[in-house]
Coordinates of C-alpha atoms in Angstrom, one line a residue:
Chain A
M1 CA -18.7 17.4 -0.8
G2 CA -19.1 18.3 -4.3
K3 CA -18.3 18.4 -7.4
V4 CA -15.2 17.2 -9.3
A5 CA -13.0 20.2 -9.5
F6 CA -10.1 18.7 -10.4
V7 CA -8.9 15.1 -12.1
V8 CA -5.2 14.1 -11.8
G9 CA -3.1 10.7 -12.3
D10 CA -1.1 8.1 -10.1
D11 CA 1.9 9.0 -8.2
V12 CA 1.0 13.0 -7.4
S13 CA 3.9 14.4 -5.2
T14 CA 4.5 16.7 -2.8
D15 CA 6.8 18.8 -4.9
V16 CA 4.1 19.0 -7.3
I17 CA 1.9 19.7 -5.0
Y18 CA 3.8 22.6 -3.2
P19 CA 6.9 22.8 -5.7
G20 CA 10.0 23.4 -3.1
R21 CA 10.8 27.3 -4.0
Y22 CA 8.1 28.1 -2.3
M23 CA 8.8 26.6 1.0
A24 CA 10.2 29.5 2.6
T25 CA 6.9 30.5 4.0
V26 CA 5.0 27.8 6.2
L27 CA 1.6 29.9 6.7
P28 CA -1.5 29.2 5.7
T29 CA -2.6 32.0 4.9
E30 CA 0.0 32.7 1.9
T31 CA 1.2 28.8 0.9
P32 CA -2.7 28.5 -1.0
Q33 CA -2.2 31.0 -3.4
Y34 CA 1.1 28.1 -4.7
A35 CA -0.5 24.9 -4.8
F36 CA 0.2 22.9 -8.5
A37 CA 2.5 26.1 -8.7
N38 CA 4.1 24.2 -11.7
D39 CA 0.2 23.5 -13.0
P40 CA -0.2 27.1 -14.8
A41 CA -3.8 25.8 -15.6
L42 CA -4.7 24.1 -12.2
N43 CA -3.1 27.2 -10.1
A44 CA -4.9 29.6 -12.1
K45 CA -8.2 28.2 -11.5
L46 CA -7.4 28.1 -8.1
N47 CA -6.1 31.4 -7.2
A48 CA -9.2 33.0 -9.7
K49 CA -11.5 31.9 -6.8
E50 CA -13.4 29.9 -9.5
V51 CA -13.4 26.7 -7.4
P52 CA -15.9 26.9 -4.5
P53 CA -15.1 25.5 -1.2
G54 CA -16.0 21.9 -1.0
S55 CA -14.8 21.0 -4.2
V56 CA -13.2 17.9 -5.0
L57 CA -9.7 16.8 -5.7
V58 CA -9.6 13.0 -7.6
G59 CA -6.2 11.7 -7.8
G60 CA -4.9 8.2 -8.4
K61 CA -2.5 5.5 -6.0
N62 CA -0.1 6.8 -3.4
F63 CA -1.4 10.9 -3.9
G64 CA 1.3 13.3 -1.8
C65 CA 4.3 11.1 -1.9
G66 CA 7.2 12.4 -1.1
S67 CA 8.5 15.5 1.1
S68 CA 7.3 15.6 4.5
R69 CA 6.3 19.2 4.2
E70 CA 3.0 20.6 5.4
Q71 CA 2.8 23.1 2.9
A72 CA 1.6 20.8 0.2
V73 CA -1.1 19.9 2.8
S74 CA -2.5 23.5 3.8
C75 CA -2.0 24.8 0.9
L76 CA -5.0 22.7 -0.2
K77 CA -6.2 23.0 3.0
G78 CA -6.3 26.6 2.0
W79 CA -8.9 26.4 -0.3
E80 CA -11.2 23.9 1.6
L81 CA -10.9 21.2 -0.9
T82 CA -11.7 17.9 -0.5
I83 CA -9.3 15.5 -1.3
V84 CA -10.9 11.3 -3.3
A85 CA -7.9 8.8 -3.8
S86 CA -6.6 5.6 -4.5
D87 CA -4.6 5.7 -2.4
V88 CA -2.7 8.1 0.0
A89 CA 0.5 8.3 0.9
R90 CA 1.3 7.8 4.6
I91 CA 2.8 11.2 5.5
F92 CA 0.8 12.8 3.6
L93 CA -2.6 11.5 5.1
Q94 CA -1.2 12.3 8.5
N95 CA -0.3 15.5 7.4
S96 CA -3.7 16.0 6.4
I97 CA -5.6 15.0 9.9
N98 CA -3.4 17.0 11.4
L99 CA -4.8 20.4 9.8
G100 CA -7.8 19.1 9.3
L101 CA -7.8 18.7 5.6
N102 CA -11.1 16.4 4.2
I103 CA -9.1 13.7 2.6
I104 CA -10.7 10.4 1.4
T105 CA -9.0 6.7 0.4
A106 CA -11.8 5.2 -1.7
P107 CA -9.0 2.0 -3.8
G108 CA -10.3 2.4 -7.5
V109 CA -12.2 5.8 -7.7
T110 CA -12.3 7.3 -10.5
A111 CA -14.5 10.9 -11.8
S112 CA -14.5 13.4 -14.3
I113 CA -14.5 16.9 -13.7
G114 CA -18.4 18.4 -13.4
D115 CA -19.3 14.8 -11.2
E116 CA -20.8 14.9 -8.4
V117 CA -18.8 13.0 -5.5
V118 CA -20.0 12.2 -2.1
V119 CA -19.9 10.1 1.0
E120 CA -22.5 7.6 2.2
G121 CA -22.0 5.8 4.7
A122 CA -18.9 3.5 4.2
K123 CA -18.9 4.3 0.5
V124 CA -17.7 7.2 -2.0
V125 CA -20.4 7.5 -4.7
N126 CA -20.6 9.2 -7.9
R127 CA -24.0 10.2 -8.4
T128 CA -23.0 11.4 -12.2
T129 CA -21.9 7.6 -12.8
G130 CA -24.3 6.0 -10.3
K131 CA -20.2 4.1 -9.3
S132 CA -19.3 3.3 -5.6
W133 CA -16.2 2.6 -4.0
D134 CA -15.2 1.8 0.0
V135 CA -14.2 4.0 1.9
V136 CA -11.0 2.6 3.8
P137 CA -11.2 3.9 7.6
L138 CA -9.4 5.5 9.3
P139 CA -7.5 3.3 12.6
P140 CA -9.6 4.8 15.8
A141 CA -6.5 7.0 16.9
R142 CA -6.2 9.5 14.2
Q143 CA -10.3 9.4 14.0
A144 CA -10.1 11.1 17.9
I145 CA -7.6 13.6 16.1
I146 CA -9.9 14.6 13.2
D147 CA -13.3 14.9 15.9
A148 CA -10.7 16.9 18.5
G149 CA -10.2 19.5 15.0
G150 CA -7.4 18.6 14.2
L151 CA -3.9 18.3 16.1
I152 CA -2.8 21.4 18.1
A153 CA -6.7 21.1 19.1
Y154 CA -6.1 17.2 20.4
T155 CA -3.0 17.8 21.7
R156 CA -3.5 20.9 23.8
K157 CA -6.9 18.7 25.2
K158 CA -4.1 16.6 26.1
M159 CA -1.3 18.7 27.9
L160 CA -4.5 19.8 30.0
E161 CA -5.4 16.7 31.2
A162 CA -1.7 16.1 31.7
Q163 CA -1.8 19.3 34.1
A164 CA -4.8 18.8 35.6
K165 CA -3.9 14.8 36.9
G166 CA -0.6 16.8 38.3
Chain B
M1 CA 20.5 8.2 18.5
R2 CA 20.7 4.3 19.6
P3 CA 19.6 1.3 18.3
G4 CA 16.2 0.4 19.5
Q5 CA 16.0 4.5 19.6
V6 CA 12.2 5.6 18.1
V7 CA 13.3 8.8 16.2
V8 CA 11.1 11.4 14.3
G9 CA 12.4 14.2 12.2
T10 CA 10.1 16.3 10.0
D11 CA 11.6 15.1 6.6
S12 CA 10.7 12.9 4.9
H13 CA 14.4 10.5 4.5
T14 CA 14.1 10.2 8.4
T15 CA 14.0 7.3 7.5
S16 CA 17.7 6.6 7.3
H17 CA 18.5 6.4 11.0
G18 CA 17.4 3.2 10.7
A19 CA 20.8 2.1 9.2
L20 CA 21.7 2.2 13.2
G21 CA 18.2 -0.3 14.0
A22 CA 16.2 2.8 15.1
F23 CA 12.7 3.1 14.3
S24 CA 12.7 6.0 12.7
F25 CA 9.9 8.0 10.8
G26 CA 9.6 11.2 9.4
I27 CA 6.3 13.4 10.3
G28 CA 4.6 16.8 9.6
A29 CA 6.1 20.1 10.8
T30 CA 2.7 20.2 13.4
E31 CA 3.1 16.8 14.7
M32 CA 6.4 18.0 15.5
A33 CA 5.6 20.4 17.7
S34 CA 2.7 18.0 19.2
V35 CA 5.7 15.3 20.1
W36 CA 7.7 18.4 21.9
T37 CA 4.6 18.8 24.3
L38 CA 3.3 15.7 25.0
G39 CA 6.9 13.9 24.2
V40 CA 5.0 10.7 22.8
A41 CA 4.4 10.3 18.5
L42 CA 0.4 10.5 18.3
N43 CA -0.1 9.8 14.8
V44 CA 1.7 6.2 14.2
E45 CA 0.4 2.4 14.5
V46 CA 2.9 0.1 15.0
P47 CA 3.1 -1.5 10.9
P48 CA 3.1 -4.1 9.3
T49 CA 6.9 -5.2 8.4
I50 CA 8.6 -7.2 5.2
K51 CA 12.1 -8.5 5.1
V52 CA 13.7 -7.8 2.7
E53 CA 16.7 -11.0 2.3
V54 CA 19.4 -9.4 0.3
T55 CA 22.5 -12.0 -0.5
G56 CA 25.4 -12.3 -3.4
E57 CA 28.4 -9.9 -3.6
F58 CA 27.8 -6.2 -5.4
P59 CA 30.2 -7.0 -8.4
P60 CA 32.5 -4.0 -9.2
H61 CA 30.8 0.1 -9.5
V62 CA 27.6 -1.7 -7.8
G63 CA 26.5 -1.2 -4.9
P64 CA 24.1 -0.1 -2.0
K65 CA 22.2 2.4 -4.5
D66 CA 21.5 -0.1 -7.0
L67 CA 20.2 -2.4 -4.1
I68 CA 17.9 0.3 -3.1
L69 CA 16.6 1.4 -6.7
H70 CA 16.7 -2.2 -7.6
L71 CA 14.3 -3.0 -4.7
V72 CA 12.5 0.3 -5.2
G73 CA 11.5 -1.1 -8.7
K74 CA 10.7 -4.0 -8.0
L75 CA 8.1 -3.3 -4.8
T76 CA 7.2 0.2 -6.5
A77 CA 6.6 3.6 -5.2
Q78 CA 3.2 2.7 -2.8
G79 CA 5.0 -0.7 -2.4
A80 CA 5.3 -0.7 1.0
N81 CA 3.3 2.4 2.0
F82 CA 2.2 1.9 6.3
R83 CA 4.5 -0.9 6.6
V84 CA 8.5 -1.0 7.4
L85 CA 11.2 -2.4 5.8
E86 CA 13.8 -4.9 7.8
Y87 CA 17.1 -5.4 5.7
H88 CA 18.5 -9.0 6.5
G89 CA 21.2 -11.6 4.9
E90 CA 24.9 -11.7 4.0
T91 CA 25.1 -8.3 2.1
M92 CA 23.4 -6.6 4.0
R93 CA 25.7 -7.8 7.4
R94 CA 29.3 -6.8 5.1
M95 CA 27.8 -3.3 3.7
S96 CA 29.4 -0.5 6.1
T97 CA 26.9 2.3 7.6
S98 CA 27.3 4.7 5.0
G99 CA 25.8 2.1 2.2
R100 CA 22.9 1.3 5.4
L101 CA 22.4 4.9 5.4
A102 CA 21.1 5.1 1.2
V103 CA 19.8 1.9 1.3
C104 CA 17.0 3.5 4.7
N105 CA 17.4 6.6 3.0
M106 CA 15.5 5.7 0.3
S107 CA 13.3 2.8 1.5
V108 CA 10.3 5.6 2.1
E109 CA 10.8 6.1 -1.7
A110 CA 8.8 2.2 -1.8
G111 CA 6.2 4.1 0.3
A112 CA 7.7 2.8 3.8
T113 CA 7.7 4.2 7.4
S114 CA 11.0 3.3 8.0
G115 CA 13.9 0.8 6.9
I116 CA 15.7 -1.2 9.1
V117 CA 18.6 -2.5 9.8
P118 CA 19.1 -4.3 12.5
A119 CA 22.3 -3.2 14.6
D120 CA 24.8 -5.4 15.1
E121 CA 28.9 -5.1 14.4
E122 CA 29.1 -2.5 12.4
T123 CA 26.5 0.0 14.0
V124 CA 29.0 -0.2 17.7
R125 CA 31.9 0.2 15.1
Y126 CA 30.1 3.5 13.4
L127 CA 28.7 4.8 16.9
R128 CA 32.3 4.6 18.6
E129 CA 34.3 5.9 15.6
E130 CA 32.3 8.3 14.1
A131 CA 30.2 9.1 16.4
G132 CA 32.4 9.2 19.3
V133 CA 29.9 7.5 21.5
T134 CA 31.2 6.2 24.9
D135 CA 28.7 4.6 26.6
P136 CA 27.3 1.2 26.5
I137 CA 24.9 0.3 23.4
E138 CA 22.4 -2.4 23.7
L139 CA 22.0 -4.3 20.5
V140 CA 18.7 -4.5 20.0
V141 CA 17.4 -7.1 17.2
P142 CA 14.5 -8.6 16.0
D143 CA 12.9 -11.6 18.2
P144 CA 13.6 -15.2 16.6
D145 CA 9.3 -15.4 15.7
A146 CA 9.1 -12.0 14.3
V147 CA 6.1 -12.2 12.6
Y148 CA 7.1 -10.5 8.9
E149 CA 3.9 -10.1 6.3
R150 CA 5.9 -11.1 3.9
V151 CA 9.7 -11.8 2.2
V152 CA 11.6 -10.1 -0.8
T153 CA 14.7 -11.3 -2.2
V154 CA 17.5 -10.0 -3.9
D155 CA 20.5 -11.3 -5.4
V156 CA 23.2 -8.6 -6.7
S157 CA 25.5 -10.8 -7.6
A158 CA 24.0 -10.3 -11.1
L159 CA 22.8 -6.6 -10.4
E160 CA 23.8 -4.3 -13.2
P161 CA 23.5 -0.5 -12.0
Q162 CA 20.7 0.4 -11.5
I163 CA 18.7 3.8 -12.9
A164 CA 15.3 5.6 -12.0
C165 CA 14.3 7.4 -15.0
P166 CA 11.7 10.2 -15.2
H167 CA 9.4 11.1 -13.3
T168 CA 8.6 8.6 -11.2
V169 CA 11.7 6.9 -8.2
D170 CA 10.1 3.5 -9.4
N171 CA 10.6 4.0 -12.9
V172 CA 13.7 1.6 -12.5
K173 CA 15.8 0.7 -15.8
P174 CA 19.3 -1.1 -16.2
I175 CA 21.7 1.3 -17.2
S176 CA 22.1 -0.8 -20.3
E177 CA 18.6 0.2 -21.6
V178 CA 19.4 4.0 -20.9
A179 CA 22.7 4.9 -22.1
G180 CA 23.6 7.1 -24.1
V181 CA 21.1 9.5 -22.9
K182 CA 23.0 13.6 -23.2
V183 CA 22.9 14.6 -20.1
H184 CA 23.8 18.5 -19.2
Q185 CA 24.1 18.2 -15.3
V186 CA 25.3 16.4 -12.9
V187 CA 24.9 16.2 -9.1
I188 CA 26.8 14.1 -6.8
G189 CA 26.0 14.5 -3.4
S190 CA 23.0 14.8 -0.8
C191 CA 21.9 13.2 2.2
T192 CA 21.6 9.4 0.3
N193 CA 25.0 9.5 -1.7
G194 CA 27.0 12.9 0.1
R195 CA 29.2 10.5 2.5
I196 CA 33.3 10.1 2.1
D197 CA 32.6 6.5 0.2
D198 CA 30.4 8.6 -2.5
L199 CA 32.8 10.8 -3.3
E200 CA 35.6 8.4 -3.1
A201 CA 33.6 6.3 -5.8
A202 CA 33.4 9.8 -8.3
A203 CA 36.7 10.9 -7.9
A204 CA 38.0 7.7 -8.7
V205 CA 36.4 8.1 -11.2
V206 CA 37.1 11.6 -12.9
R207 CA 40.7 11.3 -11.5
G208 CA 43.1 12.3 -14.5
K209 CA 40.3 12.8 -16.9
K210 CA 37.8 15.9 -17.7
V211 CA 33.6 16.8 -17.3
A212 CA 32.8 16.5 -21.2
K213 CA 32.0 19.7 -22.6
G214 CA 28.5 20.7 -22.4
T215 CA 27.9 19.2 -19.0
R216 CA 28.1 20.1 -16.1
M217 CA 29.0 18.8 -12.7
L218 CA 28.6 20.0 -9.7
V219 CA 29.4 18.1 -6.1
F220 CA 27.9 18.6 -2.9
P221 CA 29.3 17.3 0.6
A222 CA 26.7 16.0 2.5
S223 CA 28.6 18.2 5.4
G224 CA 31.3 19.9 6.6
R225 CA 33.1 17.0 7.9
V226 CA 32.8 14.9 4.8
F227 CA 34.4 18.4 2.6
Q228 CA 37.1 18.3 5.0
E229 CA 38.0 14.7 4.4
A230 CA 37.9 15.3 0.8
L231 CA 40.3 18.1 0.9
D232 CA 42.4 16.3 2.6
R233 CA 42.0 12.8 1.0
G234 CA 42.3 15.1 -2.6
Y235 CA 39.3 14.5 -3.6
V236 CA 38.4 17.7 -4.1
A237 CA 41.4 18.4 -6.3
D238 CA 40.7 15.2 -8.9
F239 CA 37.2 16.6 -8.8
M240 CA 38.4 20.1 -9.5
K241 CA 41.3 19.7 -12.2
A242 CA 38.6 17.7 -13.7
G243 CA 36.3 20.9 -14.5
A244 CA 33.6 20.1 -11.1
V245 CA 32.7 22.4 -8.7
V246 CA 32.4 21.9 -5.5
M247 CA 29.8 23.3 -3.9
N248 CA 29.2 23.9 0.0
A249 CA 28.1 21.3 2.2
G250 CA 24.1 20.4 1.8
C251 CA 21.0 19.4 0.3
G252 CA 21.8 21.7 -2.7
P253 CA 19.8 21.3 -5.8
C254 CA 18.2 18.0 -4.6
L255 CA 14.9 20.1 -4.2
G256 CA 15.3 22.4 -6.4
V257 CA 15.8 25.2 -3.7
H258 CA 19.4 26.8 -4.0
E259 CA 22.1 26.6 -6.6
G260 CA 21.7 24.1 -9.6
A261 CA 19.0 25.3 -10.5
L262 CA 17.7 22.8 -14.9
G263 CA 17.4 24.9 -17.6
D264 CA 14.2 24.2 -19.7
N265 CA 14.3 20.4 -21.5
E266 CA 17.4 19.7 -20.2
V267 CA 18.5 16.6 -18.4
A268 CA 20.1 16.2 -15.0
V269 CA 22.1 12.8 -13.8
S270 CA 22.0 12.8 -9.9
T271 CA 22.5 10.4 -6.9
T272 CA 19.8 11.9 -4.8
N273 CA 16.9 10.4 -4.1
R274 CA 14.1 11.9 -6.2
N275 CA 13.2 12.2 -9.6
F276 CA 9.2 13.9 -9.4
K277 CA 8.3 16.4 -12.3
G278 CA 9.6 19.9 -11.3
R279 CA 11.8 17.9 -8.0
M280 CA 14.9 19.9 -8.8
G281 CA 13.1 23.0 -9.3
N282 CA 12.3 23.0 -13.6
P283 CA 8.8 21.6 -14.2
K284 CA 10.8 21.0 -17.8
S285 CA 13.6 19.4 -17.0
E286 CA 14.5 15.6 -16.0
V287 CA 16.4 13.7 -13.5
Y288 CA 17.7 10.3 -13.5
L289 CA 19.2 8.8 -10.1
C290 CA 22.2 6.6 -10.0
S291 CA 24.6 6.1 -7.4
P292 CA 28.1 8.8 -7.3
A293 CA 30.2 5.8 -10.1
V294 CA 27.3 6.6 -12.6
A295 CA 27.0 10.1 -11.5
A296 CA 30.9 10.9 -13.0
A297 CA 31.3 8.2 -15.7
S298 CA 28.1 10.3 -17.3
A299 CA 30.0 14.0 -16.5
V300 CA 33.2 12.0 -17.9
A301 CA 31.2 11.2 -21.5
G302 CA 28.7 13.5 -21.3
V303 CA 25.6 11.1 -21.8
L304 CA 24.6 8.5 -19.3
A305 CA 27.0 6.1 -18.9
D306 CA 28.2 2.8 -17.4
P307 CA 31.1 2.9 -15.3
R308 CA 32.0 -0.7 -15.8
K309 CA 32.9 0.0 -19.4
G310 CA 35.9 3.4 -18.5
S311 CA 36.3 5.6 -20.6

């Protein structure tokens, strides 16, 4: 993790993260350019490649609410952003785990652009302000998917195990 | 599908199937590929359940859409995140499957994994008469000693028509607080409110009247079958004589993917399920969500209007 590049508010929906008019593509090579396309400043900052991988986007409550569109996750994964939010909508969290987007739920988390935010043990720490927040741990079933390197790798492993058993 | 089944779809509004007593939820595309491969849904825990007890009789021009908008406002947009909403009470028992579909469809707007109406004789009627099911139907219902995380009660007998105001679905107000807002486009349809009883309610309001100057009214039947029935029953004629445009069946402008794009600074009143910024394609527009009756009354008035007042 690293510096906070973006701070967004509560209830940031998948319509805001990845507008519906770009849903014709699902390719992870194409979706990143349309991340936050309705927010010209944010989108331009990403496409100018000014934001190094590992930079942090800090969200509020209910981040990623709305549609199940996976592009809303793949477009952020493409820029290798880390998401830290007060809470995350269910399908968005699932999709993040499945695609390997680094996402951390830490209720109450606050930061400003430029702050350095890191995970230390079970806490998110804002090194710039000195404040810290508890991380909500993932259930074991989801951690297993992350540990496998995403859902495709996890499913492949399960499939091969089942085939080996005959 | 049948009561008690587990249903997944790559659409957040897959929760609709809960209207028939299924545990049904939306997943992403990669997860669907995994479900196809392994035949199981990997990435879900058994969620806690919130019991929603609905009582009272709907006043005229108030119905299931007003109930679910009111409930989302009450619970908030993340109030049921990682939880199931299970609907009980005399009002739910009396409600048609179409109404239950609207309620379960929008349960996800409170963050719920799934919305479920326990199966009953209405479920059987729907599956037999509408879906053509002929095999035995088992009514899977909650255990008598089922544990609920909490119980939320709603009495609909004094409910006003409800409006979700821009730009979140939980920004819900009664019509009396927002009536009069200028409306450029009215959208009636979608998976939430595009069924025949929805079109019937809208047609009854516009019949013999005209859509206001400066306002466009678009109707999207939910399916080809609903479209055909609306033709047979004369609703399509009612809409067209009023000056509405009846479009092809489908999602249409709900998520801004085709037809009905809004201009800058335009206001839409829609029977769909989301009003997030840019949802209908233009981030410089505003979307108000409501029932078909409110949408139709607003089309005639040219402003957000209360269908109980006539015009």
